[in-house]
PDB file of C-alpha atoms in Angstrom:
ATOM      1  CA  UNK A   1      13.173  -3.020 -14.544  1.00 87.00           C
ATOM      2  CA  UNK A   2      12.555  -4.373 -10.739  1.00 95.00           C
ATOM      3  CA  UNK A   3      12.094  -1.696  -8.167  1.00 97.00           C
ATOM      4  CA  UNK A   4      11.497  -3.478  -5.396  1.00 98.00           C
ATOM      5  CA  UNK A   5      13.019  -6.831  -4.417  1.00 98.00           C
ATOM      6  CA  UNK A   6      11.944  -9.253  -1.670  1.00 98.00           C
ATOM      7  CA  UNK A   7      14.018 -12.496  -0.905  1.00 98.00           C
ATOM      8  CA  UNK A   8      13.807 -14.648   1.649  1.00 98.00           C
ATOM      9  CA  UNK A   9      11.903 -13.066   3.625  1.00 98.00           C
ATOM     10  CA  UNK A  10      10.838 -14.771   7.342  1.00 97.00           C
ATOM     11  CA  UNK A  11       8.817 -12.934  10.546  1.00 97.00           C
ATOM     12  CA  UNK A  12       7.812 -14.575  13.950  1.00 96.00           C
ATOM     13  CA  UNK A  13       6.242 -13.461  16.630  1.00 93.00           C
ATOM     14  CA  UNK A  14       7.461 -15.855  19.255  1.00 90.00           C
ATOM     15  CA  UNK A  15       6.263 -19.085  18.190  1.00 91.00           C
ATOM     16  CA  UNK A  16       4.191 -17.518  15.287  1.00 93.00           C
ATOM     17  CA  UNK A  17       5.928 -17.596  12.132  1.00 95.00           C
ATOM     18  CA  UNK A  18       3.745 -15.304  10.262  1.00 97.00           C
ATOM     19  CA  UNK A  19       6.001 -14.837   7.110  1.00 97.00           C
ATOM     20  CA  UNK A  20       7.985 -17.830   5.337  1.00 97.00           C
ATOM     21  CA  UNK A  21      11.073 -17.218   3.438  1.00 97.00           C
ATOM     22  CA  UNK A  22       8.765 -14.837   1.139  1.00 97.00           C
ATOM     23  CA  UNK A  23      10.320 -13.755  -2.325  1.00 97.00           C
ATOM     24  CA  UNK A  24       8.822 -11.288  -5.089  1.00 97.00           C
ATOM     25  CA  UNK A  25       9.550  -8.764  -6.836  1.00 97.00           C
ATOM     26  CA  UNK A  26       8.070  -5.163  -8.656  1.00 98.00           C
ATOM     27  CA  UNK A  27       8.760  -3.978 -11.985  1.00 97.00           C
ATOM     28  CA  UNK A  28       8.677   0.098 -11.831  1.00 97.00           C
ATOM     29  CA  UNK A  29       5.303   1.205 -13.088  1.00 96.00           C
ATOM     30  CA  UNK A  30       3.633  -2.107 -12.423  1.00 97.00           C
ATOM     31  CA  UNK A  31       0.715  -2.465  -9.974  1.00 96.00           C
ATOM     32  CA  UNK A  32       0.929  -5.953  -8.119  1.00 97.00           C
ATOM     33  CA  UNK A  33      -2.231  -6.971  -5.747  1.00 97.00           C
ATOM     34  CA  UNK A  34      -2.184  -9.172  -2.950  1.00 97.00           C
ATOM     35  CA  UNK A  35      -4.991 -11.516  -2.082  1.00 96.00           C
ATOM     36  CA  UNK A  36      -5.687 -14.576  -0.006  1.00 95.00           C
ATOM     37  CA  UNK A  37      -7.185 -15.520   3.281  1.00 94.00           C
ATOM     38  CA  UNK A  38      -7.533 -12.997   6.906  1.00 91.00           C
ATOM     39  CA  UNK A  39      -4.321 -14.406   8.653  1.00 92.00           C
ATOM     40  CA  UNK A  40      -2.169 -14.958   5.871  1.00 95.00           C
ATOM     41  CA  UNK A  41       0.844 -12.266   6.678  1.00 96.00           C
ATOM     42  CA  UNK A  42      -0.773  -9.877   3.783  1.00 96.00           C
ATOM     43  CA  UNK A  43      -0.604  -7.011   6.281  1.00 94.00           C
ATOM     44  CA  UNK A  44       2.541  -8.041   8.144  1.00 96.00           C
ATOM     45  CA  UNK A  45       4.322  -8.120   4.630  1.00 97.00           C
ATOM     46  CA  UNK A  46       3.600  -4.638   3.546  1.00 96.00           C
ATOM     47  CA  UNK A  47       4.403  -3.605   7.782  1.00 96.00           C
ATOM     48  CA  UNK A  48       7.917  -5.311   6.818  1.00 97.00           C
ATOM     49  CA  UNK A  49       8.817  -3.748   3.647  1.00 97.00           C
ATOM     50  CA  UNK A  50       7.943  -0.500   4.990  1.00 96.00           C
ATOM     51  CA  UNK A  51       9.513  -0.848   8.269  1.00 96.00           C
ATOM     52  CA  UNK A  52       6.916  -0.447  10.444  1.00 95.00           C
ATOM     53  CA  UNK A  53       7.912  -4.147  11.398  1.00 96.00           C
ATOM     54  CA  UNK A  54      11.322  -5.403  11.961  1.00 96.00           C
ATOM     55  CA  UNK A  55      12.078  -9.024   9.533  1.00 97.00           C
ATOM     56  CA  UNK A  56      13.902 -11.993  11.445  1.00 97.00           C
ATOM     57  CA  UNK A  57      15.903 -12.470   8.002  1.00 97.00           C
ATOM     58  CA  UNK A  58      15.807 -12.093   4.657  1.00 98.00           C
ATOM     59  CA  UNK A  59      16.719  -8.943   2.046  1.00 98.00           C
ATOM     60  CA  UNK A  60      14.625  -5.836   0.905  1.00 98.00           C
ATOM     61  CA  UNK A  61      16.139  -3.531  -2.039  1.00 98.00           C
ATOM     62  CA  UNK A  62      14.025  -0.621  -3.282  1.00 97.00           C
ATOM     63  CA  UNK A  63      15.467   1.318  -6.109  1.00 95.00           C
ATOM     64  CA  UNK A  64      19.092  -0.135  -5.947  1.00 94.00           C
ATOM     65  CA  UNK A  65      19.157   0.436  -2.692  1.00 97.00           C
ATOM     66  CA  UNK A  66      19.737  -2.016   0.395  1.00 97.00           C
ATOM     67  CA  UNK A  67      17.395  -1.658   3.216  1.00 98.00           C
ATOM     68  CA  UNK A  68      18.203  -4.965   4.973  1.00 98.00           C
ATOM     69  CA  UNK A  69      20.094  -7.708   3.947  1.00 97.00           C
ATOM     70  CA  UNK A  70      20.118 -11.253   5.442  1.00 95.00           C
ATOM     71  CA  UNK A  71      18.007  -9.706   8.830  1.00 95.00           C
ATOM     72  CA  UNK A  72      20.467  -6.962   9.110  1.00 97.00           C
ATOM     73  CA  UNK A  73      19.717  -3.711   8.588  1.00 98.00           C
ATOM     74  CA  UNK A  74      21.286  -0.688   6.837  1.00 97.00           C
ATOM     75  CA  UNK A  75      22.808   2.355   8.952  1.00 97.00           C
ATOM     76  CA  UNK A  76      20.003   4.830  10.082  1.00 96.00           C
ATOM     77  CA  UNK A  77      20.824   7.260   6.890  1.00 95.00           C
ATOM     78  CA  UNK A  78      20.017   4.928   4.426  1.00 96.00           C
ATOM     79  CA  UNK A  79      17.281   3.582   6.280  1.00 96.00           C
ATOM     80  CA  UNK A  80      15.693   7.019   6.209  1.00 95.00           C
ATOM     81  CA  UNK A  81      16.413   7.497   2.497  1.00 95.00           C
ATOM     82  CA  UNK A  82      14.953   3.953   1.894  1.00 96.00           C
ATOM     83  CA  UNK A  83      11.630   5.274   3.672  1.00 95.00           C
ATOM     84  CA  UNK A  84      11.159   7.999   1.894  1.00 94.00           C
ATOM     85  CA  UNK A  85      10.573   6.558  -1.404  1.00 95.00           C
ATOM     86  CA  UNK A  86       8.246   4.284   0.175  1.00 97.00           C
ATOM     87  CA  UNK A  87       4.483   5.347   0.832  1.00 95.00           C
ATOM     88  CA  UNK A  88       1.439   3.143   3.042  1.00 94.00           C
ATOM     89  CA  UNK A  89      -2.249   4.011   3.122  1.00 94.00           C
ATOM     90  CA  UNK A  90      -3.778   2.911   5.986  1.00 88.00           C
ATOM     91  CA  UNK A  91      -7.135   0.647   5.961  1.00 84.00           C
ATOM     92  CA  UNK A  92      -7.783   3.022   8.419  1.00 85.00           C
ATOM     93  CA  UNK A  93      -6.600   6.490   7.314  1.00 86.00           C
ATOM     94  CA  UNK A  94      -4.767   7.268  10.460  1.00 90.00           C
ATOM     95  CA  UNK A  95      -5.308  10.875   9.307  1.00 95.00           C
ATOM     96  CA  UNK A  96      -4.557  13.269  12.819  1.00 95.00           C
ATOM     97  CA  UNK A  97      -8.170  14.620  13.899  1.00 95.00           C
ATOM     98  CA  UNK A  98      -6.866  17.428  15.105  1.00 96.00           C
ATOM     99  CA  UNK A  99      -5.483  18.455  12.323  1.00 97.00           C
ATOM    100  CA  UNK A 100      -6.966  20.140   9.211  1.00 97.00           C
ATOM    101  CA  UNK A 101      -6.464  18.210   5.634  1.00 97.00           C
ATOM    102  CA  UNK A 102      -4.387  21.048   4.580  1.00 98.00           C
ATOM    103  CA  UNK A 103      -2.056  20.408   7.748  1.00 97.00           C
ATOM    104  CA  UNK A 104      -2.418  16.537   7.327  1.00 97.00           C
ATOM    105  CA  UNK A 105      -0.992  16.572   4.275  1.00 97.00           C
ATOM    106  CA  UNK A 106       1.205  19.614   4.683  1.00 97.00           C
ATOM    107  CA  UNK A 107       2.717  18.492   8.176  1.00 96.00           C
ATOM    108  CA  UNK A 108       5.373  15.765   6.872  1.00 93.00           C
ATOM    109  CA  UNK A 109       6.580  17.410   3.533  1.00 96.00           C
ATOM    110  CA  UNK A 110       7.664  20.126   6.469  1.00 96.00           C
ATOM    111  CA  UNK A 111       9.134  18.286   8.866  1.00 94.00           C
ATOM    112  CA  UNK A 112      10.464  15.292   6.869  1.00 93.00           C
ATOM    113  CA  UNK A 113      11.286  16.741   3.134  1.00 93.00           C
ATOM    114  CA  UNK A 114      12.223  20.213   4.997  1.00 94.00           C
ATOM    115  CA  UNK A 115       9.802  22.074   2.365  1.00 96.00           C
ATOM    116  CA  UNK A 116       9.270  25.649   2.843  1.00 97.00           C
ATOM    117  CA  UNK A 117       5.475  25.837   4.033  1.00 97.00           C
ATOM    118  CA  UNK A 118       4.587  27.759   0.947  1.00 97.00           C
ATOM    119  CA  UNK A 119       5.603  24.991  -1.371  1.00 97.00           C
ATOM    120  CA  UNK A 120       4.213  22.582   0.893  1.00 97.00           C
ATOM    121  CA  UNK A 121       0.559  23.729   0.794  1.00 97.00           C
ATOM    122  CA  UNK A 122       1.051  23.890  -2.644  1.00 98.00           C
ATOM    123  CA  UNK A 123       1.661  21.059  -3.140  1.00 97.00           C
ATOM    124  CA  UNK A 124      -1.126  19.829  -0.828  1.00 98.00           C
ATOM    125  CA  UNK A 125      -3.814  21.520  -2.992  1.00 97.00           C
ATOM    126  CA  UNK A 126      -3.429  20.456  -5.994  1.00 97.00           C
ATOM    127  CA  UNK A 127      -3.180  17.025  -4.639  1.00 97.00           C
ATOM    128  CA  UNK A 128      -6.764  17.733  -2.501  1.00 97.00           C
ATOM    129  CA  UNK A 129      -7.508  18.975  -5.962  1.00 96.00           C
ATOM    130  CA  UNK A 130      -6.630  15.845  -7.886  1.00 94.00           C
ATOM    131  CA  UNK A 131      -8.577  13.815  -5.107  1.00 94.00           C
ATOM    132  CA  UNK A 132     -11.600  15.912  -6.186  1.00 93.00           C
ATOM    133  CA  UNK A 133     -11.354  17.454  -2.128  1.00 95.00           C
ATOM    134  CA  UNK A 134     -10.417  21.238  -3.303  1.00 95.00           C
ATOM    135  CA  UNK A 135     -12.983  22.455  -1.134  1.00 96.00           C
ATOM    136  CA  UNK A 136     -11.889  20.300   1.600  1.00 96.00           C
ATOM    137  CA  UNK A 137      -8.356  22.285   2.613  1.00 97.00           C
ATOM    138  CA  UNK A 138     -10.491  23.593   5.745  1.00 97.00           C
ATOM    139  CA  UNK A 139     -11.655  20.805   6.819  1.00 97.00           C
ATOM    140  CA  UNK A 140     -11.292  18.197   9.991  1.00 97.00           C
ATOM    141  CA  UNK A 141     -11.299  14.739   9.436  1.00 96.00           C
ATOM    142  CA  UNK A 142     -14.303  14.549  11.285  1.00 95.00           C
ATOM    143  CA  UNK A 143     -16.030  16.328   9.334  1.00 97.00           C
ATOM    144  CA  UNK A 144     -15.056  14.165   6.073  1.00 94.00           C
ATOM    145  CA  UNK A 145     -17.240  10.773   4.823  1.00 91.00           C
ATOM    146  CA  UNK A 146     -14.680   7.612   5.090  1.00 90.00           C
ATOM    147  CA  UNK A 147     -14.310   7.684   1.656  1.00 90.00           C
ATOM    148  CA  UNK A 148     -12.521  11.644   2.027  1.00 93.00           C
ATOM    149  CA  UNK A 149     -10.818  11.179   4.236  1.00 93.00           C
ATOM    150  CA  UNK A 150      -9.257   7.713   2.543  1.00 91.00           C
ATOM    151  CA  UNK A 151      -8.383  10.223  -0.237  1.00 94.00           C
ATOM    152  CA  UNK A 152      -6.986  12.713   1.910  1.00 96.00           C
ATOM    153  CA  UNK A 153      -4.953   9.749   3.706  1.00 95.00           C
ATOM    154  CA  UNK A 154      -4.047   8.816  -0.274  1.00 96.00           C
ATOM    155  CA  UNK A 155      -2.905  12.888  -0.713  1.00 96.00           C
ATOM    156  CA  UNK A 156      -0.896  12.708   2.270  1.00 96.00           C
ATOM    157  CA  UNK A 157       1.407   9.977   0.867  1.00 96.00           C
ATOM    158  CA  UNK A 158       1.574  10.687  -2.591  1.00 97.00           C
ATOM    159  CA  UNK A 159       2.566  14.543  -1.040  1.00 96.00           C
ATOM    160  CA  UNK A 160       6.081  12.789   0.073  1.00 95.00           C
ATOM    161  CA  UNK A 161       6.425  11.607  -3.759  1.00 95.00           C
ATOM    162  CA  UNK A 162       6.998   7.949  -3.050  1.00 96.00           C
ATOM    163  CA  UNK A 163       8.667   5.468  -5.767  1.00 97.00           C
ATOM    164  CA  UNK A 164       5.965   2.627  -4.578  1.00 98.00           C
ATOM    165  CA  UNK A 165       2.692   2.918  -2.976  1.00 97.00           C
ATOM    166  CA  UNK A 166       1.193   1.203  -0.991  1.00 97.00           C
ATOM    167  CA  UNK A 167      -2.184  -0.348   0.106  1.00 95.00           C
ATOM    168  CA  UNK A 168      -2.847  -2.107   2.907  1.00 93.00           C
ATOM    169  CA  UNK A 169      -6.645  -2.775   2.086  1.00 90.00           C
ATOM    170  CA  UNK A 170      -7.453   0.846   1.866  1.00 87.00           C
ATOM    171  CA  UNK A 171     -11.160  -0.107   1.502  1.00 83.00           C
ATOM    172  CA  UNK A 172     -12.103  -2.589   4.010  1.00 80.00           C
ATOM    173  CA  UNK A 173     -13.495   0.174   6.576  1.00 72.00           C
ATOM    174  CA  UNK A 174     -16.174   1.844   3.431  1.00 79.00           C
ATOM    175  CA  UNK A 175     -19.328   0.579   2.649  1.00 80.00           C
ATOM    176  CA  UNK A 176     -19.549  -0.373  -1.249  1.00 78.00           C
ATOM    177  CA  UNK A 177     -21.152   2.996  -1.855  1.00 75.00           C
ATOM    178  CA  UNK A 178     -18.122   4.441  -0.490  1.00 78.00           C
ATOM    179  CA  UNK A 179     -15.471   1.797  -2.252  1.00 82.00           C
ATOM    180  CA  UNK A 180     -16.228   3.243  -5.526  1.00 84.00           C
ATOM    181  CA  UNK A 181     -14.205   6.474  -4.911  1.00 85.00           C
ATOM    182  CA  UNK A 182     -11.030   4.938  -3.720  1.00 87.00           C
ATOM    183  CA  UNK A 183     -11.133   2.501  -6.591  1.00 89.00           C
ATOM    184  CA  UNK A 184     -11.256   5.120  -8.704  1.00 89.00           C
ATOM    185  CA  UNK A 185      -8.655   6.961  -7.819  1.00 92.00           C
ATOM    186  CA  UNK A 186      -6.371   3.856  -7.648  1.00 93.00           C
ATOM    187  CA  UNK A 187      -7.328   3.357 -11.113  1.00 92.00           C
ATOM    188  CA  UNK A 188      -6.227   6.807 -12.027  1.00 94.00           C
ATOM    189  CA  UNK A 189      -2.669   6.657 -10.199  1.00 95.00           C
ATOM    190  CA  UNK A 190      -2.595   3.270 -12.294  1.00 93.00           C
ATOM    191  CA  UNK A 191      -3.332   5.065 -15.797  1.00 93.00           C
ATOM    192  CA  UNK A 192      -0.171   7.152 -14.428  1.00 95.00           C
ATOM    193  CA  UNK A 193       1.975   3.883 -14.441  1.00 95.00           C
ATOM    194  CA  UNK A 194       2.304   4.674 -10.512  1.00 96.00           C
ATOM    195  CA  UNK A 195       3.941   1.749  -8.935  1.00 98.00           C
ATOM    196  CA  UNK A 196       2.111  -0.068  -6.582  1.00 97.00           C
ATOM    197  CA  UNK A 197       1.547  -2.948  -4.330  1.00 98.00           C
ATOM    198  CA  UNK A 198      -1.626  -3.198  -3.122  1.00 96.00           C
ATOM    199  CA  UNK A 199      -3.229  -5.642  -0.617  1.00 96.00           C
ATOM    200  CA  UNK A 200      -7.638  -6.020  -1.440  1.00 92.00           C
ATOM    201  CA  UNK A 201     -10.347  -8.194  -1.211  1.00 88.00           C
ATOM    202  CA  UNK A 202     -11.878  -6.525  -4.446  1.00 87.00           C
ATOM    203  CA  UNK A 203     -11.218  -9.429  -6.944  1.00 90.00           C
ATOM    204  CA  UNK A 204     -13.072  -7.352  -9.695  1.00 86.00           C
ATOM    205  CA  UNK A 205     -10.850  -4.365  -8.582  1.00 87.00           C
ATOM    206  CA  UNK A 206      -7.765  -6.657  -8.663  1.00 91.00           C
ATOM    207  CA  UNK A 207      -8.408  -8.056 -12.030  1.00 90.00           C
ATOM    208  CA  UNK A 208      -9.397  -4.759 -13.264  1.00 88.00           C
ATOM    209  CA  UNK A 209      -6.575  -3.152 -12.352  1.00 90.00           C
ATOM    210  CA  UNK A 210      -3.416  -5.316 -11.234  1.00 94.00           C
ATOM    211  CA  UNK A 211      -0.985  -6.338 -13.645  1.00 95.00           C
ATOM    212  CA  UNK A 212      -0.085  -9.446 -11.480  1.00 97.00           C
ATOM    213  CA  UNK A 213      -2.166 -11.395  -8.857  1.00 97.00           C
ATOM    214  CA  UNK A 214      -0.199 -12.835  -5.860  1.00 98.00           C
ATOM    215  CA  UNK A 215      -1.912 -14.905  -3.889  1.00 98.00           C
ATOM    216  CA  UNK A 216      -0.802 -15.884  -0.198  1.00 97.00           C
ATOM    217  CA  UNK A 217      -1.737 -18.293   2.369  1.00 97.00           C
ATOM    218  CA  UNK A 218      -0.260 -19.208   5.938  1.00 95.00           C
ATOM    219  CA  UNK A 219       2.972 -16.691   5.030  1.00 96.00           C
ATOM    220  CA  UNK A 220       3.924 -17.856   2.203  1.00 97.00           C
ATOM    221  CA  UNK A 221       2.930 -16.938  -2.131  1.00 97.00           C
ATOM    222  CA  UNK A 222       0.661 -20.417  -3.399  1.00 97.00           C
ATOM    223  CA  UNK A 223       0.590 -18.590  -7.000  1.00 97.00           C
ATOM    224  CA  UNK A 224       1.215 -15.814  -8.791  1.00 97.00           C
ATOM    225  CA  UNK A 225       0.478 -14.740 -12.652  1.00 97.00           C
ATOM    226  CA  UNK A 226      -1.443 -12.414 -14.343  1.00 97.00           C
ATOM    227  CA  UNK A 227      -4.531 -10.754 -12.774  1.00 95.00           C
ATOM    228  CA  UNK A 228      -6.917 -12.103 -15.049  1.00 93.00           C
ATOM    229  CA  UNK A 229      -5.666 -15.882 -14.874  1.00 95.00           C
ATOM    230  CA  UNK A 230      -5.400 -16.293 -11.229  1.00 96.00           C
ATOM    231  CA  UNK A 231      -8.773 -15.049 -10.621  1.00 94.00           C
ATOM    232  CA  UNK A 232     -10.686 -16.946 -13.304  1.00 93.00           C
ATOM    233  CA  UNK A 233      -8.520 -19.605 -13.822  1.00 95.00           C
ATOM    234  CA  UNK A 234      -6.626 -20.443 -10.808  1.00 96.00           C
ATOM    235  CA  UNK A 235      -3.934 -23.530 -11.204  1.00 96.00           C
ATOM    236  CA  UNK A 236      -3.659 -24.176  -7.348  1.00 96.00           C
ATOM    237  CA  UNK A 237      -6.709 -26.310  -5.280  1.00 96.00           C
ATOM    238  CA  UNK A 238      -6.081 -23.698  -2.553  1.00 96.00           C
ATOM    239  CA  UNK A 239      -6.386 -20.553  -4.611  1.00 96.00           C
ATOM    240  CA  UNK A 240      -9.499 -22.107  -6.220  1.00 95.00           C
ATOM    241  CA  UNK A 241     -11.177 -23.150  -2.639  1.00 95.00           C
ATOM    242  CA  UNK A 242     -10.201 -19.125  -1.684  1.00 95.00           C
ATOM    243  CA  UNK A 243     -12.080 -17.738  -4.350  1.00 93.00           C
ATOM    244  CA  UNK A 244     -15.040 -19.809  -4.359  1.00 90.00           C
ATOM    245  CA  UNK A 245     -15.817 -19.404  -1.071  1.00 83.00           C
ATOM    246  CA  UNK A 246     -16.081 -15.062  -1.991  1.00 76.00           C
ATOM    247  CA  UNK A 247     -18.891 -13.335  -3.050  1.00 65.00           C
ATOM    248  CA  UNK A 248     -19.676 -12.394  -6.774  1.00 55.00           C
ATOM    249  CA  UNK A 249     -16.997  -9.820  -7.860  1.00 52.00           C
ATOM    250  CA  UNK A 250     -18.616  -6.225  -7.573  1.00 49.00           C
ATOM    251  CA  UNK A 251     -16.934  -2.887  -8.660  1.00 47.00           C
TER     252      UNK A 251
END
């Protein structure tokens, strides 16, 4: 059953038409990865769906409900419930430095899900917990590797208990040593049949991992299939030029 639906979906900026009458759609429990060249609109799409970024046109349902339809959006209550079933992790954890990881993760379950502060840290350590962090609760984000506080960031949104996740290349600031964790724990939230959409470079990762490959270029989807058939056995020329210009798959 489809979770999310994308149709039509088109973003400029100015003269820059970044997305291109973009459609797709996730099945609930599926995990869909995004590859395909710096530039393409990878980001931008995932900015869209999650409203950080307003579309020129086009329709985005999540769950049966209508978050914009033909460009125009729903009224602010339903945008808000929308949201909230949505969750992004940053490439760059956007954690607040300032705040502990107990309080990052604690902070919007307060002020946006109206949890009592009890619950809330509850909730928070058993996620720090799950991220292998328990000893963490304490801690500043400067005090974390990149690869904690990328889990904490992932803590933080699963804390709002999203429908879909997702990625927005949530390990293109780690070096490999540091990759390993995060793809581990994506791998894990897969094994829970967590839906997701995430946006990666890691073709071994992708394969490993993704149900369904989508591969983009210049705003728009060149192919799409399963994981393992786009990345070894691409039908397009320009998904095949893509992935022979990468390095040798690593995990």
């Amino acid at each position: 059953m489809e979770i999310l639906s994308v149709t039509g979906l088109s973003k400029s900026y100015k003269a820059l038409r970044v997305l291109k009458n973009l459609s797709f759609a996730v099945r609930r429990g599926e995990v869909a990865a995004i590859i395909g060249p710096s530039g393409s609109g990878k980001s931008t799409l995932l900015r869209s769906i999650t409203h950080l970024e307003l579309v020129d046109s086009g329709t985005i349902t999540l769950d049966g409900m209508v978050m914009v339809k033909d460009g125009i959006y729903a009224a602010p209550e339903v945008l808000r419930r929308v949201c909230l079933k949505m969750g992004l992790v940053f490439q760059n954890f956007n954690l607040f430095p300032h705040f502990s990881c107990l309080r990052n993760i604690t902070e919007a379950q307060i002020r946006v899900l109206r949890r009592k502060k009890p619950e809330a840290e509850a909730r928070a350590r058993a996620l720090l917990a799950k991220m292998g962090l328990g000893e963490k609760a304490g801690s500043y984000p400067c005090e974390l590797s990149g690869g904690q506080q990328q889990r904490v960031s992932i803590a933080r949104a699963l804390a709002l208990e999203p429908e879909v996740l997702f990625f927005d290349e949530p390990t293109s600031a780690l070096d490999p040593e540091l990759t390993g964790e995060i793809l581990k724990v994506i791998r894990d939230l897969a094994a829970e049949k967590m839906t997701m959409v995430i946006v990666t470079h890691e073709m071994a990762f992708a394969r490993e991992v993704a149900d369904r490959v989508l591969f983009m270029d210049r705003g728009v989807f060149v192919e799409e299939g399963p994981a393992a058939e786009v990345i070894d056995r691409p039908r397009e020329e320009r998904t095949k030029a893509f992935l022979q210009k990468l390095p040798a798959p690593r995990l």
